[in-house]
XYZ file of C-alpha atoms in Angstrom:
299
model
C -1.115 24.901 -16.320
C -0.584 21.923 -14.015
C 2.891 20.423 -14.078
C 1.431 17.080 -15.120
C -0.326 18.701 -18.108
C 2.585 20.708 -19.487
C 4.240 19.423 -22.682
C 7.604 17.850 -21.956
C 10.345 20.260 -23.125
C 12.685 17.459 -24.230
C 10.299 15.432 -26.366
C 8.422 17.826 -28.648
C 9.022 15.517 -31.621
C 8.238 12.243 -29.895
C 6.241 10.955 -32.855
C 9.383 11.133 -35.019
C 11.473 8.908 -32.716
C 12.448 5.440 -33.836
C 11.397 2.597 -31.541
C 14.675 2.524 -29.624
C 14.544 6.275 -28.976
C 10.882 6.097 -28.029
C 11.332 3.315 -25.494
C 14.436 4.952 -24.060
C 12.594 8.239 -23.547
C 9.676 6.516 -21.824
C 11.820 4.321 -19.584
C 14.331 7.000 -18.612
C 11.568 9.401 -17.629
C 10.430 7.005 -14.894
C 13.632 7.798 -12.972
C 11.922 11.068 -12.049
C 9.193 9.066 -10.313
C 11.703 7.581 -7.890
C 13.185 11.000 -7.201
C 9.737 12.454 -6.558
C 8.987 9.766 -3.970
C 12.401 10.249 -2.388
C 11.628 13.949 -1.910
C 8.323 12.933 -0.310
C 9.951 10.666 2.304
C 9.408 13.090 5.241
C 5.690 13.248 4.446
C 5.489 9.475 4.011
C 7.222 8.997 7.361
C 4.687 11.294 8.995
C 1.869 9.346 7.326
C 3.137 5.957 8.510
C 3.680 7.168 12.066
C 0.180 8.630 12.201
C -1.501 5.645 10.554
C -0.125 2.497 12.137
C -1.326 3.094 15.724
C -4.872 3.596 14.414
C -4.661 0.381 12.427
C -3.174 -1.473 15.397
C -6.233 -0.448 17.389
C -8.717 -1.754 14.821
C -8.880 0.981 12.202
C -9.178 0.484 8.462
C -7.336 1.643 5.363
C -9.844 3.344 3.059
C -8.633 4.260 -0.427
C -10.273 6.658 -2.853
C -9.354 7.635 -6.397
C -10.427 7.980 -10.003
C -8.984 6.672 -13.260
C -5.398 5.440 -13.084
C -4.989 6.728 -9.529
C -8.105 4.871 -8.424
C -6.979 1.635 -10.036
C -3.627 1.886 -8.263
C -5.520 2.412 -5.008
C -7.618 -0.705 -5.621
C -4.474 -2.678 -6.455
C -2.795 -1.724 -3.185
C -5.892 -2.591 -1.167
C -6.431 -6.037 -2.677
C -2.791 -7.077 -2.285
C -2.708 -6.584 1.489
C -4.819 -9.628 2.496
C -2.752 -12.319 0.706
C 0.578 -10.644 1.437
C 0.082 -9.753 5.093
C -3.104 -11.600 6.151
C -4.696 -8.167 6.506
C -8.490 -8.544 6.814
C -10.053 -7.584 3.468
C -12.828 -5.696 5.246
C -10.119 -3.422 6.676
C -8.679 -2.467 3.267
C -11.497 -0.923 1.232
C -11.192 1.089 -1.960
C -13.795 3.258 -3.664
C -13.297 4.092 -7.316
C -15.088 6.777 -9.319
C -17.586 4.958 -11.508
C -17.822 1.938 -9.225
C -16.096 -1.461 -9.394
C -16.674 -1.730 -13.148
C -14.407 1.290 -13.698
C -11.493 -0.938 -12.730
C -11.778 -2.574 -16.144
C -13.455 0.027 -18.311
C -13.207 3.793 -18.023
C -16.399 5.487 -16.841
C -16.122 8.963 -18.293
C -17.462 11.798 -16.181
C -17.642 9.788 -12.946
C -14.704 11.674 -11.487
C -16.524 15.003 -11.898
C -19.063 14.273 -9.144
C -17.945 15.322 -5.650
C -21.278 14.209 -4.201
C -20.675 10.677 -5.484
C -17.266 10.568 -3.812
C -18.789 11.813 -0.572
C -21.553 9.213 -0.734
C -19.178 6.352 -1.551
C -16.952 7.105 1.430
C -19.936 7.757 3.704
C -21.245 4.284 2.829
C -18.118 2.845 4.483
C -18.974 4.716 7.700
C -15.468 6.089 8.377
C -14.489 7.016 11.906
C -11.556 8.386 13.916
C -9.681 5.063 13.850
C -9.703 4.890 10.055
C -7.063 6.106 7.605
C -8.241 7.500 4.263
C -5.794 7.611 1.363
C -6.959 10.081 -1.286
C -5.168 9.894 -4.648
C -5.341 12.251 -7.609
C -2.550 12.997 -10.060
C -3.968 16.445 -10.774
C -4.793 16.911 -7.119
C -8.142 18.465 -7.984
C -10.402 15.552 -8.966
C -13.913 16.471 -7.693
C -14.824 12.858 -6.776
C -11.722 12.578 -4.587
C -12.255 16.001 -3.013
C -15.829 15.084 -2.104
C -14.662 11.869 -0.475
C -11.850 13.661 1.331
C -14.191 16.257 2.809
C -16.562 13.540 4.006
C -13.724 11.565 5.588
C -12.438 14.581 7.486
C -15.910 15.439 8.750
C -16.093 11.892 10.123
C -12.806 12.373 11.981
C -10.741 9.913 9.940
C -7.043 10.549 9.370
C -6.701 11.747 5.772
C -3.568 11.401 3.653
C -3.555 13.107 0.261
C -1.362 12.047 -2.659
C -1.012 14.350 -5.675
C 1.500 15.073 -8.427
C 1.090 18.855 -8.530
C 2.231 21.339 -5.871
C -0.363 23.157 -3.760
C -3.155 20.951 -5.108
C -6.550 20.948 -3.354
C -6.156 17.288 -2.347
C -2.935 18.186 -0.565
C -4.399 21.281 1.082
C -7.498 19.393 2.192
C -5.736 16.419 3.800
C -4.269 16.076 7.281
C -1.008 14.884 5.730
C 0.058 15.921 2.230
C 2.286 13.669 0.106
C 3.450 15.656 -2.918
C 4.862 13.532 -5.735
C 6.020 16.290 -8.079
C 6.876 14.300 -11.195
C 6.575 17.164 -13.675
C 5.461 16.871 -17.317
C 4.947 13.498 -18.944
C 6.719 12.283 -22.084
C 3.228 11.974 -23.569
C 1.679 15.220 -22.440
C -0.951 14.743 -19.738
C -0.760 10.944 -19.646
C -0.446 10.520 -15.891
C -0.577 6.730 -16.204
C 3.136 7.149 -16.943
C 5.583 8.442 -14.338
C 2.923 10.127 -12.183
C 1.282 6.720 -11.825
C 4.645 5.088 -11.180
C 5.343 7.524 -8.355
C 1.917 6.855 -6.838
C 2.514 3.093 -7.027
C 5.903 3.416 -5.317
C 4.513 5.724 -2.640
C 1.477 3.545 -1.897
C 3.543 0.368 -1.903
C 6.107 1.899 0.432
C 3.486 3.373 2.753
C 1.403 0.216 3.154
C 4.436 -2.066 3.402
C 6.015 0.134 6.081
C 2.751 0.151 8.022
C 2.557 -3.638 7.860
C 6.132 -3.966 9.117
C 5.292 -1.702 12.055
C 2.262 -3.903 12.762
C 4.399 -7.026 13.099
C 3.617 -8.606 9.753
C 7.343 -9.063 9.061
C 10.069 -10.803 11.088
C 13.536 -9.651 10.098
C 12.803 -9.065 6.453
C 10.672 -12.201 6.077
C 7.002 -11.978 5.076
C 5.758 -14.185 7.903
C 2.064 -13.289 7.976
C 1.025 -14.325 4.488
C -2.039 -16.427 3.649
C -1.115 -19.818 2.195
C -3.920 -19.798 -0.354
C -2.264 -21.665 -3.221
C 0.540 -24.135 -3.950
C 3.159 -21.437 -4.445
C 2.324 -19.803 -1.133
C 2.265 -23.149 0.704
C 5.800 -23.703 -0.524
C 6.709 -20.197 0.560
C 5.402 -20.784 4.084
C 7.710 -23.789 4.385
C 10.706 -21.856 3.045
C 10.059 -18.943 5.402
C 9.648 -21.227 8.405
C 12.867 -23.057 7.601
C 14.796 -19.817 7.263
C 13.440 -18.212 10.431
C 13.543 -21.255 12.709
C 16.620 -23.204 11.642
C 14.564 -26.397 11.941
C 14.707 -29.339 9.575
C 12.208 -29.560 6.737
C 10.359 -32.380 8.501
C 10.133 -30.415 11.761
C 8.991 -27.261 9.960
C 6.319 -29.100 8.005
C 5.044 -30.818 11.143
C 4.776 -27.482 12.964
C 3.019 -25.824 10.039
C 0.485 -28.626 9.770
C -0.179 -28.376 13.512
C -0.950 -24.641 13.352
C -2.820 -24.357 10.074
C 0.232 -23.148 8.125
C 0.537 -19.913 10.105
C 4.197 -19.050 9.708
C 4.494 -16.811 12.771
C 3.010 -19.495 14.995
C 5.258 -22.173 13.529
C 8.371 -20.050 14.090
C 7.549 -19.511 17.762
C 6.692 -23.211 18.203
C 9.985 -24.347 16.717
C 12.205 -21.741 18.339
C 10.747 -22.228 21.816
C 9.669 -25.865 21.662
C 6.078 -25.078 22.575
C 2.674 -26.135 21.256
C 0.622 -24.273 18.674
C -1.800 -22.989 21.329
C 1.069 -21.784 23.528
C 2.674 -20.025 20.584
C -0.622 -18.343 19.703
C -1.074 -17.099 23.272
C 2.428 -15.707 23.267
C 1.867 -13.926 19.953
C -1.437 -12.511 21.149
C 0.266 -11.121 24.257
C 2.770 -9.358 21.990
C 0.270 -8.058 19.403
C 1.550 -10.499 16.797
C 5.187 -9.383 16.963
C 7.351 -12.484 16.471
C 10.498 -10.909 17.878
C 8.722 -9.846 21.054
C 6.948 -13.184 21.348
C 10.265 -15.029 21.295
C 11.534 -12.910 24.191
C 8.266 -12.592 26.121
C 8.820 -13.396 29.842
C 11.310 -16.163 29.052
C 8.863 -19.042 28.927
C 5.926 -20.188 26.887
C 2.617 -19.306 28.532
C 0.620 -22.184 29.945
């Protein structure tokens, strides 16, 4: 029996717990999710190091999953554009059952490897792309079909599963085992197995974005200012990173279309928006390198 399907040895009488005991059991069990991801750090490091150069050179992040795992994959993909200005066409997720399965379970969709293969093939993966294949069981046919197709196309494949020696792990170039063990509610992998997947995905994609220059210090300087809250955040980030006055920061942001990285370089070096953009382009968007690049703003 898979670890994720085994009955939890400590909670055989869960239905007899009072509410306090029940909530405590559920919450405390999520500590094991953190430990599982911590044990997977070497594999996650390998995944980040293999992935970010491909993405730097124009590759895409392609996610595939079913059920809870698939919804977590979709969530990670859709959060990258507003958080890091990552192009949405370079963060694509396919979910067993199609987009509607995000909101309503499509039973049986995960049992079709040919559908997974076709869905990934429709994205035309190539050697520059990175495919993230998620399955708590590690044996979901839809995910395995997609994984096989991705590897045939030469894409880098990273498998995430919550059971040791799972087919998704064996079939991927890099295997990320998140061995969370049995769930408090037997087999309900939306619990700590899902938590571990969320932590692992979040950590992987965030680390990749840092390596790609989307962060300066620990400031999220490549966000899209798409609403009032984010407009305010761009100002706060620019103030913190540049040391300029609020009036100076706002003037710089307005001059560069509220691009925080550009505004920081403008204010720190006293150059125009176009000069700052040229400098950032020469340094592949890395603010720290742009500030030091050849000692003067390009003409």
